[in-house]
PDB file of C-alpha atoms in Angstrom:
ATOM      1  CA  MET A   1     -19.017 -22.831 -28.014  1.00 79.00           C
ATOM      2  CA  GLU A   2     -22.721 -22.495 -28.793  1.00 88.00           C
ATOM      3  CA  THR A   3     -23.539 -23.204 -25.145  1.00 93.00           C
ATOM      4  CA  ILE A   4     -21.103 -20.551 -23.971  1.00 94.00           C
ATOM      5  CA  LEU A   5     -22.502 -17.955 -26.383  1.00 93.00           C
ATOM      6  CA  SER A   6     -26.047 -18.784 -25.314  1.00 95.00           C
ATOM      7  CA  ILE A   7     -25.294 -18.385 -21.594  1.00 96.00           C
ATOM      8  CA  GLN A   8     -23.368 -15.167 -22.223  1.00 95.00           C
ATOM      9  CA  ALA A   9     -26.329 -13.745 -24.140  1.00 94.00           C
ATOM     10  CA  SER A  10     -28.691 -14.670 -21.298  1.00 96.00           C
ATOM     11  CA  LEU A  11     -26.400 -13.048 -18.745  1.00 95.00           C
ATOM     12  CA  SER A  12     -26.236  -9.848 -20.788  1.00 93.00           C
ATOM     13  CA  ALA A  13     -30.036  -9.585 -20.532  1.00 94.00           C
ATOM     14  CA  HIS A  14     -30.537 -11.009 -17.040  1.00 96.00           C
ATOM     15  CA  PRO A  15     -33.546  -9.514 -15.207  1.00 96.00           C
ATOM     16  CA  VAL A  16     -31.383  -8.679 -12.178  1.00 96.00           C
ATOM     17  CA  TYR A  17     -30.332  -5.489 -13.986  1.00 95.00           C
ATOM     18  CA  LEU A  18     -33.941  -4.267 -13.851  1.00 94.00           C
ATOM     19  CA  THR A  19     -33.610  -4.065 -10.059  1.00 94.00           C
ATOM     20  CA  LEU A  20     -31.113  -1.212 -10.470  1.00 94.00           C
ATOM     21  CA  LYS A  21     -33.888   1.358 -10.879  1.00 92.00           C
ATOM     22  CA  ASP A  22     -33.171   3.051  -7.543  1.00 94.00           C
ATOM     23  CA  LEU A  23     -30.396   3.348  -4.984  1.00 95.00           C
ATOM     24  CA  ASP A  24     -31.758   0.589  -2.755  1.00 95.00           C
ATOM     25  CA  GLY A  25     -31.635  -1.889  -5.637  1.00 95.00           C
ATOM     26  CA  LEU A  26     -28.160  -0.722  -6.614  1.00 96.00           C
ATOM     27  CA  ARG A  27     -26.845  -1.055  -3.053  1.00 96.00           C
ATOM     28  CA  HIS A  28     -28.220  -4.585  -2.796  1.00 96.00           C
ATOM     29  CA  PHE A  29     -26.625  -5.575  -6.112  1.00 96.00           C
ATOM     30  CA  MET A  30     -23.223  -4.085  -5.267  1.00 97.00           C
ATOM     31  CA  ARG A  31     -23.102  -5.860  -1.903  1.00 95.00           C
ATOM     32  CA  TYR A  32     -22.910  -9.135  -3.844  1.00 96.00           C
ATOM     33  CA  HIS A  33     -21.087  -8.007  -6.955  1.00 97.00           C
ATOM     34  CA  VAL A  34     -18.090  -6.638  -5.053  1.00 97.00           C
ATOM     35  CA  PHE A  35     -17.022 -10.215  -4.323  1.00 96.00           C
ATOM     36  CA  ALA A  36     -16.927 -10.960  -8.055  1.00 96.00           C
ATOM     37  CA  VAL A  37     -14.817  -7.830  -8.521  1.00 96.00           C
ATOM     38  CA  TRP A  38     -12.435  -9.127  -5.853  1.00 95.00           C
ATOM     39  CA  ASP A  39     -12.076 -12.753  -6.978  1.00 94.00           C
ATOM     40  CA  PHE A  40     -11.424 -11.582 -10.532  1.00 95.00           C
ATOM     41  CA  MET A  41      -8.036 -10.445  -9.240  1.00 95.00           C
ATOM     42  CA  SER A  42      -7.337 -13.868  -7.749  1.00 95.00           C
ATOM     43  CA  LEU A  43      -7.838 -15.472 -11.168  1.00 95.00           C
ATOM     44  CA  LEU A  44      -5.606 -12.869 -12.778  1.00 95.00           C
ATOM     45  CA  LYS A  45      -2.891 -13.273 -10.151  1.00 97.00           C
ATOM     46  CA  SER A  46      -3.026 -17.044 -10.613  1.00 96.00           C
ATOM     47  CA  LEU A  47      -2.260 -16.540 -14.301  1.00 95.00           C
ATOM     48  CA  GLN A  48       0.506 -14.077 -13.500  1.00 97.00           C
ATOM     49  CA  LYS A  49       2.058 -16.499 -11.035  1.00 96.00           C
ATOM     50  CA  GLU A  50       2.024 -19.336 -13.575  1.00 95.00           C
ATOM     51  CA  ILE A  51       2.985 -17.486 -16.751  1.00 95.00           C
ATOM     52  CA  THR A  52       5.399 -14.851 -15.443  1.00 97.00           C
ATOM     53  CA  CYS A  53       7.955 -15.083 -12.656  1.00 95.00           C
ATOM     54  CA  THR A  54       6.865 -13.598  -9.327  1.00 94.00           C
ATOM     55  CA  ASN A  55       9.490 -15.374  -7.231  1.00 93.00           C
ATOM     56  CA  VAL A  56      12.850 -14.292  -5.855  1.00 96.00           C
ATOM     57  CA  PRO A  57      15.386 -15.011  -7.184  1.00 97.00           C
ATOM     58  CA  TRP A  58      13.904 -14.268 -10.581  1.00 95.00           C
ATOM     59  CA  ARG A  59      13.968 -16.899 -13.297  1.00 95.00           C
ATOM     60  CA  PRO A  60      13.016 -16.511 -16.960  1.00 96.00           C
ATOM     61  CA  SER A  61       9.490 -17.711 -17.714  1.00 96.00           C
ATOM     62  CA  ASP A  62       9.000 -20.999 -19.520  1.00 93.00           C
ATOM     63  CA  TYR A  63       6.233 -19.356 -21.550  1.00 93.00           C
ATOM     64  CA  PRO A  64       6.714 -17.208 -24.676  1.00 90.00           C
ATOM     65  CA  SER A  65       7.574 -13.572 -23.987  1.00 92.00           C
ATOM     66  CA  GLU A  66       4.388 -12.522 -25.782  1.00 89.00           C
ATOM     67  CA  MET A  67       2.299 -14.347 -23.156  1.00 90.00           C
ATOM     68  CA  VAL A  68       4.291 -12.811 -20.304  1.00 94.00           C
ATOM     69  CA  ARG A  69       3.679  -9.377 -21.791  1.00 92.00           C
ATOM     70  CA  LEU A  70      -0.041 -10.065 -22.279  1.00 89.00           C
ATOM     71  CA  ILE A  71      -0.564 -10.997 -18.638  1.00 92.00           C
ATOM     72  CA  ASN A  72       1.550  -8.162 -17.287  1.00 94.00           C
ATOM     73  CA  GLN A  73      -0.399  -5.687 -19.436  1.00 91.00           C
ATOM     74  CA  ILE A  74      -3.684  -6.862 -17.944  1.00 91.00           C
ATOM     75  CA  VAL A  75      -2.262  -6.734 -14.392  1.00 95.00           C
ATOM     76  CA  LEU A  76      -0.997  -3.198 -14.985  1.00 94.00           C
ATOM     77  CA  GLY A  77      -4.424  -2.026 -16.069  1.00 92.00           C
ATOM     78  CA  GLU A  78      -6.362  -3.807 -13.328  1.00 93.00           C
ATOM     79  CA  GLU A  79      -4.038  -3.073 -10.429  1.00 96.00           C
ATOM     80  CA  SER A  80      -2.918   0.464 -11.279  1.00 96.00           C
ATOM     81  CA  ASP A  81      -5.288   2.192 -13.686  1.00 95.00           C
ATOM     82  CA  LEU A  82      -6.331   5.850 -13.456  1.00 95.00           C
ATOM     83  CA  ASP A  83      -9.626   7.000 -11.975  1.00 95.00           C
ATOM     84  CA  GLN A  84     -11.853   9.657 -13.551  1.00 95.00           C
ATOM     85  CA  HIS A  85      -9.681  12.353 -11.960  1.00 95.00           C
ATOM     86  CA  GLY A  86      -6.405  10.948 -13.269  1.00 96.00           C
ATOM     87  CA  ASN A  87      -5.293   9.417  -9.960  1.00 96.00           C
ATOM     88  CA  PRO A  88      -3.722   5.921  -9.873  1.00 97.00           C
ATOM     89  CA  THR A  89      -6.061   3.248  -8.488  1.00 97.00           C
ATOM     90  CA  SER A  90      -6.882  -0.415  -8.770  1.00 97.00           C
ATOM     91  CA  HIS A  91     -10.243  -1.311 -10.247  1.00 96.00           C
ATOM     92  CA  PHE A  92     -11.155  -3.000  -6.972  1.00 97.00           C
ATOM     93  CA  ASP A  93     -10.476   0.165  -4.966  1.00 97.00           C
ATOM     94  CA  LEU A  94     -12.437   2.144  -7.533  1.00 97.00           C
ATOM     95  CA  TYR A  95     -15.393  -0.185  -7.001  1.00 98.00           C
ATOM     96  CA  LEU A  96     -15.198   0.205  -3.222  1.00 98.00           C
ATOM     97  CA  LYS A  97     -15.208   3.968  -3.674  1.00 98.00           C
ATOM     98  CA  SER A  98     -18.267   3.688  -5.898  1.00 98.00           C
ATOM     99  CA  MET A  99     -20.019   1.626  -3.209  1.00 98.00           C
ATOM    100  CA  GLU A 100     -19.308   4.245  -0.572  1.00 97.00           C
ATOM    101  CA  GLU A 101     -20.490   6.970  -2.928  1.00 96.00           C
ATOM    102  CA  VAL A 102     -23.981   5.435  -3.225  1.00 97.00           C
ATOM    103  CA  GLY A 103     -24.178   4.303   0.408  1.00 97.00           C
ATOM    104  CA  ALA A 104     -23.710   0.563  -0.204  1.00 97.00           C
ATOM    105  CA  SER A 105     -22.279  -1.363   2.750  1.00 95.00           C
ATOM    106  CA  THR A 106     -18.659  -2.463   2.405  1.00 96.00           C
ATOM    107  CA  SER A 107     -18.509  -4.141   5.812  1.00 95.00           C
ATOM    108  CA  GLU A 108     -18.754  -7.732   4.524  1.00 95.00           C
ATOM    109  CA  ILE A 109     -16.024  -7.428   1.901  1.00 96.00           C
ATOM    110  CA  ARG A 110     -13.771  -5.556   4.342  1.00 95.00           C
ATOM    111  CA  ASP A 111     -14.343  -8.177   7.038  1.00 94.00           C
ATOM    112  CA  PHE A 112     -13.464 -10.878   4.532  1.00 94.00           C
ATOM    113  CA  LEU A 113     -10.280  -9.094   3.470  1.00 93.00           C
ATOM    114  CA  ASN A 114      -9.324  -8.643   7.122  1.00 93.00           C
ATOM    115  CA  GLY A 115      -9.160 -12.398   7.584  1.00 84.00           C
ATOM    116  CA  ARG A 116     -12.718 -13.496   8.195  1.00 79.00           C
ATOM    117  CA  SER A 117     -13.800 -16.818   6.671  1.00 81.00           C
ATOM    118  CA  LEU A 118     -16.009 -17.384   3.645  1.00 85.00           C
ATOM    119  CA  GLU A 119     -18.939 -17.400   6.087  1.00 86.00           C
ATOM    120  CA  CYS A 120     -18.986 -13.608   6.081  1.00 85.00           C
ATOM    121  CA  ILE A 121     -19.694 -13.567   2.331  1.00 92.00           C
ATOM    122  CA  PRO A 122     -23.416 -13.169   1.532  1.00 90.00           C
ATOM    123  CA  LEU A 123     -24.847 -16.617   0.923  1.00 86.00           C
ATOM    124  CA  GLY A 124     -25.735 -15.900  -2.692  1.00 84.00           C
ATOM    125  CA  ALA A 125     -22.131 -15.016  -3.543  1.00 93.00           C
ATOM    126  CA  ARG A 126     -20.414 -17.684  -1.477  1.00 94.00           C
ATOM    127  CA  GLU A 127     -20.571 -20.552  -3.972  1.00 94.00           C
ATOM    128  CA  PHE A 128     -19.399 -18.264  -6.774  1.00 95.00           C
ATOM    129  CA  VAL A 129     -16.382 -17.060  -4.804  1.00 95.00           C
ATOM    130  CA  SER A 130     -15.550 -20.525  -3.467  1.00 95.00           C
ATOM    131  CA  HIS A 131     -15.451 -21.957  -6.981  1.00 96.00           C
ATOM    132  CA  ASN A 132     -13.291 -19.169  -8.367  1.00 96.00           C
ATOM    133  CA  LEU A 133     -10.845 -19.372  -5.491  1.00 95.00           C
ATOM    134  CA  ASP A 134     -10.610 -23.139  -5.951  1.00 96.00           C
ATOM    135  CA  VAL A 135      -9.876 -22.690  -9.666  1.00 97.00           C
ATOM    136  CA  ALA A 136      -7.343 -19.919  -8.991  1.00 97.00           C
ATOM    137  CA  MET A 137      -5.512 -21.935  -6.343  1.00 96.00           C
ATOM    138  CA  HIS A 138      -5.841 -25.507  -7.602  1.00 96.00           C
ATOM    139  CA  GLY A 139      -6.956 -25.486 -11.246  1.00 95.00           C
ATOM    140  CA  ASP A 140      -4.514 -25.999 -14.067  1.00 94.00           C
ATOM    141  CA  VAL A 141      -3.550 -22.993 -16.162  1.00 96.00           C
ATOM    142  CA  VAL A 142      -5.988 -23.808 -19.004  1.00 97.00           C
ATOM    143  CA  GLU A 143      -8.924 -23.893 -16.572  1.00 97.00           C
ATOM    144  CA  VAL A 144      -7.863 -20.617 -14.977  1.00 97.00           C
ATOM    145  CA  ALA A 145      -7.424 -18.913 -18.348  1.00 96.00           C
ATOM    146  CA  ALA A 146     -10.787 -20.225 -19.592  1.00 96.00           C
ATOM    147  CA  ASN A 147     -12.545 -19.031 -16.438  1.00 96.00           C
ATOM    148  CA  PHE A 148     -10.856 -15.660 -16.831  1.00 94.00           C
ATOM    149  CA  PHE A 149     -11.719 -15.241 -20.527  1.00 94.00           C
ATOM    150  CA  PHE A 150     -15.163 -16.807 -20.932  1.00 94.00           C
ATOM    151  CA  GLY A 151     -16.477 -15.907 -17.476  1.00 93.00           C
ATOM    152  CA  ARG A 152     -14.962 -12.438 -17.210  1.00 92.00           C
ATOM    153  CA  GLU A 153     -13.213 -10.630 -20.055  1.00 91.00           C
ATOM    154  CA  LYS A 154     -15.508 -11.852 -22.844  1.00 90.00           C
ATOM    155  CA  LEU A 155     -18.668 -11.393 -20.764  1.00 92.00           C
ATOM    156  CA  ILE A 156     -18.113  -8.110 -18.961  1.00 92.00           C
ATOM    157  CA  PRO A 157     -18.460  -5.562 -21.814  1.00 93.00           C
ATOM    158  CA  SER A 158     -21.971  -6.676 -22.823  1.00 93.00           C
ATOM    159  CA  MET A 159     -23.045  -7.275 -19.219  1.00 94.00           C
ATOM    160  CA  PHE A 160     -21.842  -3.867 -18.033  1.00 95.00           C
ATOM    161  CA  THR A 161     -23.369  -2.164 -21.079  1.00 95.00           C
ATOM    162  CA  SER A 162     -26.769  -3.418 -19.937  1.00 93.00           C
ATOM    163  CA  ILE A 163     -26.172  -2.014 -16.450  1.00 95.00           C
ATOM    164  CA  VAL A 164     -25.001   1.375 -17.768  1.00 96.00           C
ATOM    165  CA  GLU A 165     -28.101   1.689 -19.962  1.00 95.00           C
ATOM    166  CA  ILE A 166     -30.384   1.131 -16.969  1.00 95.00           C
ATOM    167  CA  LEU A 167     -28.497   3.491 -14.647  1.00 95.00           C
ATOM    168  CA  ASN A 168     -28.597   6.226 -17.290  1.00 95.00           C
ATOM    169  CA  ARG A 169     -32.253   5.612 -18.102  1.00 95.00           C
ATOM    170  CA  GLU A 170     -33.250   5.763 -14.441  1.00 94.00           C
ATOM    171  CA  LYS A 171     -30.967   8.771 -13.853  1.00 94.00           C
ATOM    172  CA  ILE A 172     -29.204   7.083 -10.910  1.00 94.00           C
ATOM    173  CA  GLU A 173     -26.525   9.366  -9.461  1.00 92.00           C
ATOM    174  CA  ALA A 174     -23.470   7.087  -9.313  1.00 95.00           C
ATOM    175  CA  PRO A 175     -20.629   8.831 -11.193  1.00 96.00           C
ATOM    176  CA  THR A 176     -17.778   6.668  -9.896  1.00 97.00           C
ATOM    177  CA  LEU A 177     -19.657   3.454 -10.612  1.00 97.00           C
ATOM    178  CA  LEU A 178     -20.523   4.652 -14.114  1.00 97.00           C
ATOM    179  CA  TYR A 179     -16.863   5.453 -14.708  1.00 97.00           C
ATOM    180  CA  TYR A 180     -15.877   2.016 -13.413  1.00 97.00           C
ATOM    181  CA  LEU A 181     -18.390   0.271 -15.690  1.00 97.00           C
ATOM    182  CA  GLU A 182     -17.585   2.356 -18.754  1.00 96.00           C
ATOM    183  CA  ARG A 183     -13.856   1.894 -18.180  1.00 95.00           C
ATOM    184  CA  HIS A 184     -14.302  -1.882 -18.121  1.00 93.00           C
ATOM    185  CA  ILE A 185     -16.450  -1.807 -21.250  1.00 94.00           C
ATOM    186  CA  GLU A 186     -13.620   0.061 -22.950  1.00 92.00           C
ATOM    187  CA  VAL A 187     -10.558  -1.828 -21.756  1.00 89.00           C
ATOM    188  CA  ASP A 188     -12.088  -5.309 -21.676  1.00 87.00           C
ATOM    189  CA  GLY A 189     -13.704  -4.944 -25.066  1.00 85.00           C
ATOM    190  CA  GLU A 190     -10.746  -3.324 -26.821  1.00 86.00           C
ATOM    191  CA  GLU A 191      -7.691  -4.509 -24.890  1.00 86.00           C
ATOM    192  CA  HIS A 192      -7.997  -7.044 -22.079  1.00 88.00           C
ATOM    193  CA  GLY A 193     -10.550  -9.296 -23.773  1.00 89.00           C
ATOM    194  CA  PRO A 194      -8.476  -9.792 -26.930  1.00 90.00           C
ATOM    195  CA  LEU A 195      -5.333 -10.253 -24.808  1.00 89.00           C
ATOM    196  CA  ALA A 196      -7.040 -12.893 -22.640  1.00 91.00           C
ATOM    197  CA  LEU A 197      -8.207 -14.743 -25.760  1.00 91.00           C
ATOM    198  CA  LYS A 198      -4.664 -14.731 -27.145  1.00 91.00           C
ATOM    199  CA  CYS A 199      -3.429 -16.147 -23.859  1.00 92.00           C
ATOM    200  CA  LEU A 200      -6.043 -18.912 -23.882  1.00 94.00           C
ATOM    201  CA  ASN A 201      -5.259 -19.795 -27.511  1.00 93.00           C
ATOM    202  CA  HIS A 202      -1.557 -20.051 -26.647  1.00 92.00           C
ATOM    203  CA  LEU A 203      -2.354 -22.424 -23.808  1.00 94.00           C
ATOM    204  CA  THR A 204      -4.750 -24.715 -25.662  1.00 94.00           C
ATOM    205  CA  LYS A 205      -2.383 -25.015 -28.664  1.00 90.00           C
ATOM    206  CA  GLN A 206      -5.277 -26.165 -30.898  1.00 90.00           C
ATOM    207  CA  ASP A 207      -5.315 -29.398 -28.903  1.00 95.00           C
ATOM    208  CA  PRO A 208      -8.905 -30.783 -28.942  1.00 96.00           C
ATOM    209  CA  GLU A 209      -8.622 -32.116 -25.376  1.00 97.00           C
ATOM    210  CA  LEU A 210      -7.358 -28.816 -24.020  1.00 97.00           C
ATOM    211  CA  ILE A 211     -10.014 -26.886 -25.943  1.00 96.00           C
ATOM    212  CA  ASP A 212     -12.690 -29.176 -24.508  1.00 96.00           C
ATOM    213  CA  LYS A 213     -11.301 -28.610 -20.998  1.00 97.00           C
ATOM    214  CA  ALA A 214     -11.377 -24.850 -21.574  1.00 97.00           C
ATOM    215  CA  ILE A 215     -14.969 -24.897 -22.816  1.00 96.00           C
ATOM    216  CA  LYS A 216     -16.143 -26.980 -19.850  1.00 96.00           C
ATOM    217  CA  ALA A 217     -14.402 -24.595 -17.439  1.00 97.00           C
ATOM    218  CA  GLY A 218     -15.975 -21.621 -19.203  1.00 96.00           C
ATOM    219  CA  ILE A 219     -19.462 -23.128 -19.035  1.00 97.00           C
ATOM    220  CA  LYS A 220     -19.092 -23.845 -15.317  1.00 96.00           C
ATOM    221  CA  SER A 221     -17.990 -20.275 -14.667  1.00 96.00           C
ATOM    222  CA  LEU A 222     -20.962 -18.860 -16.574  1.00 96.00           C
ATOM    223  CA  GLU A 223     -23.431 -21.183 -14.882  1.00 96.00           C
ATOM    224  CA  LEU A 224     -22.215 -20.001 -11.481  1.00 96.00           C
ATOM    225  CA  ARG A 225     -22.506 -16.358 -12.574  1.00 96.00           C
ATOM    226  CA  THR A 226     -26.094 -17.072 -13.602  1.00 97.00           C
ATOM    227  CA  ALA A 227     -26.760 -18.660 -10.208  1.00 96.00           C
ATOM    228  CA  LEU A 228     -25.246 -15.608  -8.515  1.00 96.00           C
ATOM    229  CA  TRP A 229     -27.479 -13.196 -10.438  1.00 96.00           C
ATOM    230  CA  ASP A 230     -30.519 -15.414  -9.757  1.00 96.00           C
ATOM    231  CA  LYS A 231     -29.831 -15.281  -6.020  1.00 94.00           C
ATOM    232  CA  VAL A 232     -29.299 -11.519  -6.071  1.00 95.00           C
ATOM    233  CA  LEU A 233     -32.606 -11.179  -7.918  1.00 94.00           C
ATOM    234  CA  CYS A 234     -34.430 -13.407  -5.423  1.00 91.00           C
ATOM    235  CA  GLY A 235     -33.175 -11.242  -2.558  1.00 83.00           C
ATOM    236  CA  SER A 236     -34.295  -7.997  -4.160  1.00 73.00           C
ATOM    237  CA  SER A 237     -37.650  -6.340  -3.555  1.00 57.00           C
ATOM    238  CA  ASN A 238     -37.283  -4.018  -6.529  1.00 50.00           C
ATOM    239  CA  ILE A 239     -38.787  -6.127  -9.265  1.00 46.00           C
TER     240      ILE A 239
END
């Protein structure tokens, strides 16, 4: 756990956030980050598929009802939250809107969603996405849950807080993005993060081998996030 906490602390203070001092730096960052926003949903849907029943005909889940409720609560918030105007939206769609608002290109993520291969993903984000898709599609449920908690829900509030502080300090006009970030700080810190931890604890069952597997999966996820931010930083001319 000490390794995980150390990497999370480093990610919360990564120098890539200092490149967000103008719109050009923000557009560059978002071009990469949008793929992390997207593959987050693949991890979540993998958990929903395993822990709840998404098949027809429906069958009761083999997992405790509390776990089913936990996952469905997170899906509800991520897939059908409200935007700053009170309109239903997914967090992914909200992020795309924030990209368009600041003039960041959405062509690569839209091409990818329209059936293009991983080759259309910016090189710096490709390894990150490939790993997360592999975990979501082929990892066991403990690895998926660990990736989801340690690499996403536990990390995001502190990471996004750093970004919000810089955007506010530099007076960057990005109201939808700020809402998106602040909404995640709120729901992940107060709701989704604790729910994801409960889910992971249910799955590991205090079994030392399962806990070790979860920690290793979490470390791998965080290392790849660090590599992603390093590559975004290397491609930026704003620092």
